[in-house]
PDB file of C-alpha atoms in Angstrom:
ATOM      1  CA  MET H  29     -49.364 -33.676  60.958  1.00  0.00           C
ATOM      2  CA  ALA H  30     -45.582 -33.998  61.363  1.00  0.00           C
ATOM      3  CA  LEU H  31     -45.386 -35.066  57.739  1.00  0.00           C
ATOM      4  CA  LEU H  32     -47.313 -31.886  56.652  1.00  0.00           C
ATOM      5  CA  ARG H  33     -44.937 -29.659  58.592  1.00  0.00           C
ATOM      6  CA  ARG H  34     -41.951 -31.383  57.020  1.00  0.00           C
ATOM      7  CA  PHE H  35     -43.449 -30.800  53.524  1.00  0.00           C
ATOM      8  CA  ASN H  36     -44.007 -27.185  54.223  1.00  0.00           C
ATOM      9  CA  THR H  37     -40.384 -26.765  55.448  1.00  0.00           C
ATOM     10  CA  ILE H  38     -39.023 -28.341  52.379  1.00  0.00           C
ATOM     11  CA  ARG H  39     -41.199 -26.169  50.064  1.00  0.00           C
ATOM     12  CA  SER H  40     -40.034 -23.005  51.885  1.00  0.00           C
ATOM     13  CA  LEU H  41     -36.358 -23.988  51.515  1.00  0.00           C
ATOM     14  CA  TYR H  42     -36.891 -24.726  47.783  1.00  0.00           C
ATOM     15  CA  GLN H  43     -38.558 -21.314  47.297  1.00  0.00           C
ATOM     16  CA  THR H  44     -35.815 -19.546  49.023  1.00  0.00           C
ATOM     17  CA  LEU H  45     -33.145 -21.269  46.863  1.00  0.00           C
ATOM     18  CA  GLU H  46     -35.118 -20.500  43.738  1.00  0.00           C
ATOM     19  CA  MET H  47     -35.322 -16.777  44.678  1.00  0.00           C
ATOM     20  CA  HIS H  48     -31.540 -16.633  45.355  1.00  0.00           C
ATOM     21  CA  GLN H  49     -30.734 -18.150  41.953  1.00  0.00           C
ATOM     22  CA  SER H  50     -33.090 -15.725  40.267  1.00  0.00           C
ATOM     23  CA  SER H  51     -31.554 -12.798  42.071  1.00  0.00           C
ATOM     24  CA  SER H  52     -28.010 -13.941  41.119  1.00  0.00           C
ATOM     25  CA  PHE H  53     -29.076 -14.269  37.468  1.00  0.00           C
ATOM     26  CA  LEU H  54     -30.535 -10.822  37.404  1.00  0.00           C
ATOM     27  CA  SER H  55     -27.443  -9.334  39.044  1.00  0.00           C
ATOM     28  CA  SER H  56     -25.080 -10.905  36.555  1.00  0.00           C
ATOM     29  CA  ARG H  57     -27.330  -9.858  33.608  1.00  0.00           C
ATOM     30  CA  SER H  58     -27.286  -6.299  34.935  1.00  0.00           C
ATOM     31  CA  TYR H  59     -23.466  -6.332  35.195  1.00  0.00           C
ATOM     32  CA  SER H  60     -23.161  -7.757  31.728  1.00  0.00           C
ATOM     33  CA  SER H  61     -25.530  -5.056  30.307  1.00  0.00           C
ATOM     34  CA  GLY H  62     -23.642  -2.298  32.034  1.00  0.00           C
ATOM     35  CA  PHE H  63     -20.354  -3.606  30.723  1.00  0.00           C
ATOM     36  CA  SER H  64     -21.579  -3.797  27.135  1.00  0.00           C
ATOM     37  CA  ASN H  65     -22.955  -0.325  27.481  1.00  0.00           C
ATOM     38  CA  VAL H  66     -19.449   0.891  28.486  1.00  0.00           C
ATOM     39  CA  SER H  67     -17.948  -0.921  25.505  1.00  0.00           C
ATOM     40  CA  GLN H  68     -20.536   0.730  23.278  1.00  0.00           C
ATOM     41  CA  PHE H  69     -19.658   4.141  24.575  1.00  0.00           C
ATOM     42  CA  TYR H  70     -15.938   3.436  24.028  1.00  0.00           C
ATOM     43  CA  GLY H  71     -16.589   2.450  20.414  1.00  0.00           C
ATOM     44  CA  GLN H  72     -18.769   5.505  19.748  1.00  0.00           C
ATOM     45  CA  GLY H  73     -16.166   7.773  21.318  1.00  0.00           C
ATOM     46  CA  ILE H  74     -13.327   6.730  19.148  1.00  0.00           C
ATOM     47  CA  THR H  75     -15.419   6.962  15.923  1.00  0.00           C
ATOM     48  CA  SER H  76     -16.657  10.445  16.565  1.00  0.00           C
ATOM     49  CA  CYS H  77     -13.228  11.596  17.645  1.00  0.00           C
ATOM     50  CA  LEU H  78     -11.572  10.518  14.495  1.00  0.00           C
ATOM     51  CA  TYR H  79     -14.001  12.050  12.077  1.00  0.00           C
ATOM     52  CA  LYS H  80     -15.975  14.890  13.805  1.00  0.00           C
ATOM     53  CA  THR H  81     -13.770  16.708  16.341  1.00  0.00           C
ATOM     54  CA  GLN H  82     -11.186  19.404  16.402  1.00  0.00           C
ATOM     55  CA  THR H  83      -7.562  18.460  16.854  1.00  0.00           C
ATOM     56  CA  ASN H  84      -7.389  19.627  20.422  1.00  0.00           C
ATOM     57  CA  ALA H  85     -10.547  17.859  21.578  1.00  0.00           C
ATOM     58  CA  LEU H  86     -10.279  15.006  23.943  1.00  0.00           C
ATOM     59  CA  PRO H  87     -11.432  11.595  22.673  1.00  0.00           C
ATOM     60  CA  TRP H  88     -14.160  11.107  25.267  1.00  0.00           C
ATOM     61  CA  THR H  89     -15.502  14.671  24.742  1.00  0.00           C
ATOM     62  CA  CYS H  90     -16.052  14.374  21.024  1.00  0.00           C
ATOM     63  CA  ARG H  91     -19.888  14.049  21.245  1.00  0.00           C
ATOM     64  CA  ASN H  92     -22.712  14.152  23.807  1.00  0.00           C
ATOM     65  CA  THR H  93     -22.059  11.529  26.387  1.00  0.00           C
ATOM     66  CA  PRO H  94     -24.736   8.803  26.284  1.00  0.00           C
ATOM     67  CA  THR H  95     -26.674   7.870  29.395  1.00  0.00           C
ATOM     68  CA  LEU H  96     -25.188   4.775  31.102  1.00  0.00           C
ATOM     69  CA  ARG H  97     -27.008   2.356  33.252  1.00  0.00           C
ATOM     70  CA  SER H  98     -26.057   1.777  36.876  1.00  0.00           C
ATOM     71  CA  THR H  99     -22.626   0.319  37.033  1.00  0.00           C
ATOM     72  CA  THR H 100     -20.568  -1.214  39.794  1.00  0.00           C
ATOM     73  CA  ALA H 101     -17.221   0.032  41.022  1.00  0.00           C
ATOM     74  CA  ALA H 102     -15.506  -2.560  38.887  1.00  0.00           C
ATOM     75  CA  GLU H 103     -17.305  -1.345  35.786  1.00  0.00           C
ATOM     76  CA  LEU H 104     -16.319   2.284  36.524  1.00  0.00           C
ATOM     77  CA  LEU H 105     -12.655   1.159  36.797  1.00  0.00           C
ATOM     78  CA  ILE H 106     -12.911  -0.528  33.379  1.00  0.00           C
ATOM     79  CA  PHE H 107     -14.403   2.566  31.883  1.00  0.00           C
ATOM     80  CA  LEU H 108     -11.682   4.819  33.281  1.00  0.00           C
ATOM     81  CA  ASN H 109      -9.030   2.466  31.934  1.00  0.00           C
ATOM     82  CA  ASP H 110     -10.646   2.506  28.555  1.00  0.00           C
ATOM     83  CA  LYS H 111     -10.562   6.363  28.551  1.00  0.00           C
ATOM     84  CA  LYS H 112      -6.858   6.350  29.336  1.00  0.00           C
ATOM     85  CA  SER H 113      -6.160   3.816  26.570  1.00  0.00           C
ATOM     86  CA  LEU H 114      -8.227   5.814  24.153  1.00  0.00           C
ATOM     87  CA  SER H 115      -6.452   9.050  24.810  1.00  0.00           C
ATOM     88  CA  THR H 116      -3.115   7.496  23.772  1.00  0.00           C
ATOM     89  CA  GLN H 117      -4.283   5.746  20.667  1.00  0.00           C
ATOM     90  CA  ALA H 118      -6.375   8.473  19.036  1.00  0.00           C
ATOM     91  CA  PRO H 119      -3.431  10.672  17.869  1.00  0.00           C
ATOM     92  CA  THR H 120      -1.854   7.676  16.047  1.00  0.00           C
ATOM     93  CA  GLN H 121      -5.030   6.931  14.228  1.00  0.00           C
ATOM     94  CA  THR H 122      -5.535  10.550  13.279  1.00  0.00           C
ATOM     95  CA  ARG H 123      -2.076  10.647  11.781  1.00  0.00           C
ATOM     96  CA  LYS H 124      -2.929   7.498   9.797  1.00  0.00           C
ATOM     97  CA  VAL H 125      -6.130   9.060   8.363  1.00  0.00           C
ATOM     98  CA  GLY H 126      -4.135  12.204   7.499  1.00  0.00           C
ATOM     99  CA  ALA H 127      -1.509  10.151   5.745  1.00  0.00           C
ATOM    100  CA  GLN H 128      -4.132   8.466   3.616  1.00  0.00           C
ATOM    101  CA  ILE H 129      -5.638  11.892   2.660  1.00  0.00           C
ATOM    102  CA  SER H 130      -2.313  13.215   1.570  1.00  0.00           C
ATOM    103  CA  MET H 131      -1.247   9.992  -0.243  1.00  0.00           C
ATOM    104  CA  THR H 132       1.457  10.710  -2.889  1.00  0.00           C
ATOM    105  CA  SER H 133       1.938   7.070  -3.994  1.00  0.00           C
ATOM    106  CA  PRO H 134       0.282   3.764  -3.628  1.00  0.00           C
ATOM    107  CA  GLY H 135       3.581   2.323  -2.554  1.00  0.00           C
ATOM    108  CA  PHE H 136       3.593  -0.782  -4.864  1.00  0.00           C
ATOM    109  CA  VAL H 137       3.717  -1.795  -8.483  1.00  0.00           C
ATOM    110  CA  TYR H 138       0.220  -2.863  -9.457  1.00  0.00           C
ATOM    111  CA  GLU H 139       0.256  -6.039 -11.594  1.00  0.00           C
ATOM    112  CA  PRO H 140       4.004  -5.955 -12.395  1.00  0.00           C
ATOM    113  CA  TYR H 141       5.002  -6.933 -15.815  1.00  0.00           C
ATOM    114  CA  ALA H 142       6.254 -10.489 -16.152  1.00  0.00           C
ATOM    115  CA  LEU H 143       8.377 -11.739 -19.057  1.00  0.00           C
ATOM    116  CA  ARG H 144       6.845 -14.673 -20.908  1.00  0.00           C
ATOM    117  CA  GLU H 145       8.234 -17.175 -23.269  1.00  0.00           C
ATOM    118  CA  PRO H 146       6.600 -17.030 -26.687  1.00  0.00           C
ATOM    119  CA  ILE H 147       4.399 -19.989 -27.527  1.00  0.00           C
ATOM    120  CA  PRO H 148       3.852 -21.427 -31.065  1.00  0.00           C
ATOM    121  CA  PHE H 149       0.632 -20.724 -32.972  1.00  0.00           C
ATOM    122  CA  TRP H 150      -0.733 -24.217 -32.772  1.00  0.00           C
ATOM    123  CA  LYS H 151      -0.304 -24.314 -28.888  1.00  0.00           C
ATOM    124  CA  ARG H 152      -1.858 -20.890 -28.445  1.00  0.00           C
ATOM    125  CA  TYR H 153      -5.061 -21.661 -30.370  1.00  0.00           C
ATOM    126  CA  PHE H 154      -5.431 -25.482 -30.075  1.00  0.00           C
ATOM    127  CA  THR H 155      -4.709 -26.174 -26.393  1.00  0.00           C
ATOM    128  CA  ARG H 156      -6.400 -25.193 -23.195  1.00  0.00           C
ATOM    129  CA  THR H 157      -3.214 -23.660 -21.795  1.00  0.00           C
ATOM    130  CA  GLY H 158      -2.864 -21.590 -24.908  1.00  0.00           C
ATOM    131  CA  TRP H 159      -6.358 -20.326 -24.722  1.00  0.00           C
ATOM    132  CA  ARG H 160      -5.952 -19.372 -21.090  1.00  0.00           C
ATOM    133  CA  GLN H 161      -2.803 -17.363 -21.845  1.00  0.00           C
ATOM    134  CA  THR H 162      -4.506 -15.731 -24.813  1.00  0.00           C
ATOM    135  CA  LYS H 163      -7.383 -14.664 -22.683  1.00  0.00           C
ATOM    136  CA  GLU H 164      -5.063 -13.223 -20.051  1.00  0.00           C
ATOM    137  CA  ASP H 165      -3.111 -11.372 -22.790  1.00  0.00           C
ATOM    138  CA  ILE H 166      -6.282  -9.816 -24.173  1.00  0.00           C
ATOM    139  CA  LYS H 167      -7.427  -8.701 -20.748  1.00  0.00           C
ATOM    140  CA  SER H 168      -4.002  -7.186 -20.052  1.00  0.00           C
ATOM    141  CA  GLU H 169      -4.031  -5.253 -23.366  1.00  0.00           C
ATOM    142  CA  LEU H 170      -7.523  -3.934 -22.612  1.00  0.00           C
ATOM    143  CA  LYS H 171      -6.429  -2.650 -19.214  1.00  0.00           C
ATOM    144  CA  SER H 172      -3.476  -0.943 -20.835  1.00  0.00           C
ATOM    145  CA  ALA H 173      -5.677   0.599 -23.525  1.00  0.00           C
ATOM    146  CA  TYR H 174      -8.071   1.912 -20.905  1.00  0.00           C
ATOM    147  CA  ALA H 175      -5.303   3.395 -18.822  1.00  0.00           C
ATOM    148  CA  ILE H 176      -3.756   5.158 -21.811  1.00  0.00           C
ATOM    149  CA  ALA H 177      -7.097   6.498 -22.893  1.00  0.00           C
ATOM    150  CA  LYS H 178      -7.610   7.896 -19.395  1.00  0.00           C
ATOM    151  CA  LEU H 179      -4.126   9.428 -19.453  1.00  0.00           C
ATOM    152  CA  ARG H 180      -4.680  11.066 -22.919  1.00  0.00           C
ATOM    153  CA  LYS H 181      -7.476  13.105 -21.395  1.00  0.00           C
ATOM    154  CA  THR H 182      -4.813  14.868 -19.196  1.00  0.00           C
ATOM    155  CA  GLY H 183      -2.767  15.874 -22.306  1.00  0.00           C
ATOM    156  CA  TYR H 184      -0.461  12.871 -22.524  1.00  0.00           C
ATOM    157  CA  SER H 185       1.657  12.590 -25.635  1.00  0.00           C
ATOM    158  CA  LYS H 186       3.756   9.411 -26.223  1.00  0.00           C
ATOM    159  CA  GLN H 187       6.747  11.179 -27.874  1.00  0.00           C
ATOM    160  CA  LYS H 188       6.820  13.834 -25.118  1.00  0.00           C
ATOM    161  CA  PHE H 189       6.657  11.260 -22.372  1.00  0.00           C
ATOM    162  CA  TYR H 190       9.329   9.116 -23.965  1.00  0.00           C
ATOM    163  CA  LYS H 191      11.659  12.066 -24.049  1.00  0.00           C
ATOM    164  CA  GLU H 192      10.927  12.806 -20.319  1.00  0.00           C
ATOM    165  CA  ALA H 193      11.373   9.062 -19.458  1.00  0.00           C
ATOM    166  CA  VAL H 194      14.792   8.957 -21.126  1.00  0.00           C
ATOM    167  CA  GLU H 195      15.817  12.146 -19.190  1.00  0.00           C
ATOM    168  CA  LEU H 196      14.552  10.507 -15.965  1.00  0.00           C
ATOM    169  CA  TYR H 197      16.504   7.289 -16.752  1.00  0.00           C
ATOM    170  CA  LYS H 198      19.659   9.252 -17.285  1.00  0.00           C
ATOM    171  CA  GLU H 199      19.155  11.481 -14.209  1.00  0.00           C
ATOM    172  CA  ILE H 200      18.306   8.769 -11.789  1.00  0.00           C
ATOM    173  CA  SER H 201      21.152   6.473 -12.999  1.00  0.00           C
ATOM    174  CA  THR H 202      23.604   9.425 -12.582  1.00  0.00           C
ATOM    175  CA  LEU H 203      22.385  10.281  -9.116  1.00  0.00           C
ATOM    176  CA  VAL H 204      22.741   6.658  -8.015  1.00  0.00           C
ATOM    177  CA  ALA H 205      26.239   6.450  -9.506  1.00  0.00           C
ATOM    178  CA  ASN H 206      27.227   9.678  -7.685  1.00  0.00           C
ATOM    179  CA  GLY H 207      25.454   8.644  -4.408  1.00  0.00           C
ATOM    180  CA  ASP H 208      23.384  11.840  -4.383  1.00  0.00           C
ATOM    181  CA  LYS H 209      20.542  10.712  -2.150  1.00  0.00           C
ATOM    182  CA  THR H 210      19.169  14.241  -1.514  1.00  0.00           C
ATOM    183  CA  SER H 211      18.472  14.899  -5.250  1.00  0.00           C
ATOM    184  CA  LEU H 212      17.375  11.359  -5.780  1.00  0.00           C
ATOM    185  CA  ARG H 213      14.513  11.630  -3.424  1.00  0.00           C
ATOM    186  CA  LYS H 214      12.648  14.032  -5.710  1.00  0.00           C
ATOM    187  CA  ALA H 215      12.816  11.727  -8.683  1.00  0.00           C
ATOM    188  CA  VAL H 216      11.496   8.491  -7.165  1.00  0.00           C
ATOM    189  CA  THR H 217       8.683   7.336  -4.881  1.00  0.00           C
ATOM    190  CA  GLU H 218       9.253   6.780  -1.160  1.00  0.00           C
ATOM    191  CA  ASN H 219       9.521   3.015  -1.329  1.00  0.00           C
ATOM    192  CA  MET H 220      11.837   3.166  -4.386  1.00  0.00           C
ATOM    193  CA  PHE H 221      14.015   5.749  -2.498  1.00  0.00           C
ATOM    194  CA  SER H 222      14.517   3.290   0.387  1.00  0.00           C
ATOM    195  CA  ALA H 223      15.549   0.532  -2.007  1.00  0.00           C
ATOM    196  CA  LEU H 224      17.956   2.785  -3.940  1.00  0.00           C
ATOM    197  CA  LYS H 225      19.474   4.174  -0.684  1.00  0.00           C
ATOM    198  CA  ASN H 226      20.223   0.618   0.384  1.00  0.00           C
ATOM    199  CA  GLU H 227      21.777  -0.249  -2.926  1.00  0.00           C
ATOM    200  CA  ILE H 228      24.015   2.886  -2.706  1.00  0.00           C
ATOM    201  CA  LYS H 229      25.054   1.902   0.750  1.00  0.00           C
ATOM    202  CA  GLN H 230      26.009  -1.621  -0.259  1.00  0.00           C
ATOM    203  CA  ARG H 231      27.849  -0.407  -3.348  1.00  0.00           C
ATOM    204  CA  GLU H 232      29.876   2.145  -1.385  1.00  0.00           C
ATOM    205  CA  SER H 233      30.950  -0.602   0.965  1.00  0.00           C
ATOM    206  CA  ILE H 234      32.654  -2.379  -1.992  1.00  0.00           C
ATOM    207  CA  TRP H 235      33.572   0.463  -4.410  1.00  0.00           C
ATOM    208  CA  SER H 236      34.748   3.937  -3.479  1.00  0.00           C
ATOM    209  CA  LYS H 237      33.694   5.581  -6.733  1.00  0.00           C
ATOM    210  CA  VAL H 238      31.682   4.696  -9.853  1.00  0.00           C
ATOM    211  CA  TYR H 239      31.695   6.180 -13.349  1.00  0.00           C
ATOM    212  CA  TRP H 240      28.500   5.839 -15.445  1.00  0.00           C
ATOM    213  CA  GLU H 241      27.577   7.318 -18.814  1.00  0.00           C
ATOM    214  CA  LEU H 242      24.568   6.934 -21.127  1.00  0.00           C
ATOM    215  CA  VAL H 243      25.403   6.788 -24.877  1.00  0.00           C
ATOM    216  CA  GLU H 244      22.769   8.898 -26.647  1.00  0.00           C
ATOM    217  CA  PRO H 245      20.564   8.498 -28.550  1.00  0.00           C
ATOM    218  CA  ILE H 246      19.250   5.330 -26.910  1.00  0.00           C
ATOM    219  CA  VAL H 247      18.654   2.191 -28.983  1.00  0.00           C
ATOM    220  CA  LYS H 248      15.013   1.585 -28.209  1.00  0.00           C
ATOM    221  CA  ILE H 249      12.144   2.546 -25.918  1.00  0.00           C
ATOM    222  CA  ARG H 250       8.661   1.033 -25.750  1.00  0.00           C
ATOM    223  CA  THR H 251       5.660   0.724 -23.478  1.00  0.00           C
ATOM    224  CA  LEU H 252       4.988  -2.729 -22.089  1.00  0.00           C
ATOM    225  CA  ARG H 253       2.099  -2.188 -19.739  1.00  0.00           C
ATOM    226  CA  ALA H 254      -0.122   0.629 -18.363  1.00  0.00           C
ATOM    227  CA  ARG H 255      -2.231   0.371 -15.163  1.00  0.00           C
ATOM    228  CA  LEU H 256      -4.613   2.582 -13.243  1.00  0.00           C
ATOM    229  CA  ILE H 257      -4.799   2.504  -9.419  1.00  0.00           C
ATOM    230  CA  GLY H 258      -7.969   4.049  -8.058  1.00  0.00           C
ATOM    231  CA  VAL H 259      -7.963   5.468  -4.455  1.00  0.00           C
ATOM    232  CA  ASP H 260     -11.627   6.417  -4.294  1.00  0.00           C
ATOM    233  CA  LYS H 261     -14.425   4.147  -5.532  1.00  0.00           C
ATOM    234  CA  ASN H 262     -16.803   7.083  -5.573  1.00  0.00           C
ATOM    235  CA  ASP H 263     -14.513   9.254  -7.754  1.00  0.00           C
ATOM    236  CA  LEU H 264     -12.807   7.525 -10.681  1.00  0.00           C
ATOM    237  CA  ASN H 265     -10.719  10.616 -11.419  1.00  0.00           C
ATOM    238  CA  LYS H 266      -8.800  10.073  -8.217  1.00  0.00           C
ATOM    239  CA  ALA H 267      -6.213   7.546  -9.507  1.00  0.00           C
ATOM    240  CA  PHE H 268      -2.572   6.890 -10.061  1.00  0.00           C
ATOM    241  CA  ILE H 269      -1.195   5.709 -13.342  1.00  0.00           C
ATOM    242  CA  GLN H 270       1.750   3.421 -13.806  1.00  0.00           C
ATOM    243  CA  LEU H 271       3.536   2.936 -17.096  1.00  0.00           C
ATOM    244  CA  THR H 272       6.069   0.131 -17.535  1.00  0.00           C
ATOM    245  CA  LEU H 273       8.784   0.913 -20.101  1.00  0.00           C
ATOM    246  CA  GLU H 274      11.571  -1.116 -21.672  1.00  0.00           C
ATOM    247  CA  PHE H 275      14.852   0.626 -22.361  1.00  0.00           C
ATOM    248  CA  LEU H 276      17.479  -0.757 -24.659  1.00  0.00           C
ATOM    249  CA  THR H 277      20.577   1.449 -24.182  1.00  0.00           C
ATOM    250  CA  LYS H 278      24.344   1.593 -24.624  1.00  0.00           C
ATOM    251  CA  GLU H 279      26.161   2.476 -21.434  1.00  0.00           C
ATOM    252  CA  LYS H 280      29.625   2.889 -20.121  1.00  0.00           C
ATOM    253  CA  PHE H 281      30.602   1.795 -16.573  1.00  0.00           C
ATOM    254  CA  GLU H 282      33.777   1.766 -14.445  1.00  0.00           C
ATOM    255  CA  ALA H 283      34.283   1.194 -10.736  1.00  0.00           C
ATOM    256  CA  TYR H 284      37.181   2.338  -8.511  1.00  0.00           C
ATOM    257  CA  ASP H 285      38.593   1.379  -5.114  1.00  0.00           C
ATOM    258  CA  SER H 286      39.734   3.835  -2.372  1.00  0.00           C
ATOM    259  CA  LYS H 287      43.084   4.289  -4.162  1.00  0.00           C
ATOM    260  CA  GLY H 288      41.506   5.186  -7.453  1.00  0.00           C
ATOM    261  CA  ALA H 289      42.391   1.938  -9.126  1.00  0.00           C
ATOM    262  CA  VAL H 290      39.949   0.397 -11.576  1.00  0.00           C
ATOM    263  CA  VAL H 291      38.393  -2.681 -10.064  1.00  0.00           C
ATOM    264  CA  ALA H 292      35.447  -3.359 -12.401  1.00  0.00           C
ATOM    265  CA  GLY H 293      34.123  -2.243 -15.882  1.00  0.00           C
ATOM    266  CA  ASP H 294      35.817  -0.244 -18.586  1.00  0.00           C
ATOM    267  CA  LYS H 295      34.562   3.246 -19.566  1.00  0.00           C
ATOM    268  CA  THR H 296      36.088   3.001 -23.029  1.00  0.00           C
ATOM    269  CA  LYS H 297      33.673   0.171 -23.975  1.00  0.00           C
ATOM    270  CA  GLU H 298      29.957   0.445 -24.636  1.00  0.00           C
ATOM    271  CA  VAL H 299      27.679  -2.232 -23.089  1.00  0.00           C
ATOM    272  CA  LEU H 300      24.230  -3.015 -24.404  1.00  0.00           C
ATOM    273  CA  VAL H 301      21.831  -2.904 -21.442  1.00  0.00           C
ATOM    274  CA  ARG H 302      18.151  -3.817 -21.266  1.00  0.00           C
ATOM    275  CA  SER H 303      16.102  -2.252 -18.400  1.00  0.00           C
ATOM    276  CA  ILE H 304      12.501  -2.337 -17.436  1.00  0.00           C
ATOM    277  CA  TRP H 305      11.321   0.594 -15.278  1.00  0.00           C
ATOM    278  CA  VAL H 306       7.926   1.533 -13.953  1.00  0.00           C
ATOM    279  CA  PHE H 307       7.005   5.160 -13.766  1.00  0.00           C
ATOM    280  CA  GLU H 308       4.149   6.597 -11.765  1.00  0.00           C
ATOM    281  CA  LYS H 309       2.118   9.779 -11.753  1.00  0.00           C
ATOM    282  CA  SER H 310      -0.883  11.077  -9.881  1.00  0.00           C
ATOM    283  CA  LEU H 311      -3.877  12.077 -11.953  1.00  0.00           C
ATOM    284  CA  PHE H 312      -5.463  14.191  -9.260  1.00  0.00           C
ATOM    285  CA  HIS H 313      -2.627  16.132  -7.552  1.00  0.00           C
ATOM    286  CA  SER H 314      -1.928  19.542  -9.076  1.00  0.00           C
ATOM    287  CA  GLY H 315       1.702  19.792 -10.280  1.00  0.00           C
ATOM    288  CA  ALA H 316       2.210  16.042 -10.130  1.00  0.00           C
ATOM    289  CA  HIS H 317       5.186  14.684 -12.142  1.00  0.00           C
ATOM    290  CA  TRP H 318       6.497  11.297 -13.250  1.00  0.00           C
ATOM    291  CA  ARG H 319       8.591   9.402 -10.804  1.00  0.00           C
ATOM    292  CA  LEU H 320      10.201   5.982 -10.745  1.00  0.00           C
ATOM    293  CA  CYS H 321       8.289   3.506  -8.633  1.00  0.00           C
ATOM    294  CA  GLY H 322       9.788   0.203  -9.471  1.00  0.00           C
ATOM    295  CA  ARG H 323      12.087  -1.911 -11.654  1.00  0.00           C
ATOM    296  CA  ILE H 324      11.487  -5.240 -13.113  1.00  0.00           C
ATOM    297  CA  LYS H 325      14.256  -7.839 -13.194  1.00  0.00           C
ATOM    298  CA  VAL H 326      15.207  -8.902 -16.665  1.00  0.00           C
TER     299      VAL H 326
END
């Protein structure tokens, strides 16, 4: 009889312990569920705010508030902190989205032209390395042909563009020599302007004044590469085009110190200069014009 009572006591204790563990598990699962629901609301709020609301709307009032499960005081605190964080981050993301919509330049040179050493006929067609380079050259030429064909639909003329490119080459080089950063900003892309501004600053720390002159007509100009940069996969007409040109020119250069003495160059002598510049233009902005977006080291 005593043994039976002891067995019943042990079974009661076991059942009590099992119910406690089950209750703890359900409680933790409810907390986890409530927390994930708060996170889900936070994610929905930021998405709807970025794309569906007016500018003055608050991030957490962008859409109908979803029904939340019962949460503890700790969960409510987390939720309030999330709302505060969201209110400070949303304007920054909105500006980023606006910057993408009003994009005026990709900000980089796509597949920049690289100088290659010519390879002999036998190596090009009778070696694996030659075949690989031939294949890459053909692909590059096809890309250039496609970009030029796309550009011609907008009224592109090679002779007209070459004339405009020479004028840009002369204008930009003169502005850099004179240190005219205000006018220079209109003729180059944003990234190129930053690079040229730093060059002007470094040069002015060494030379007080610079004389530069382009001897016209230029010796030679040719197109080395053409590339299209799409910005919308659903609309192929929204693209930028970049043309890489080689200039062979005769130029005059002379630099002076703060006292006006010549410290470099000689403006009475013509120097043969080879330059490779990359010009860029938008195909989908009205009134877009050619601008310098990069230079290739020769």
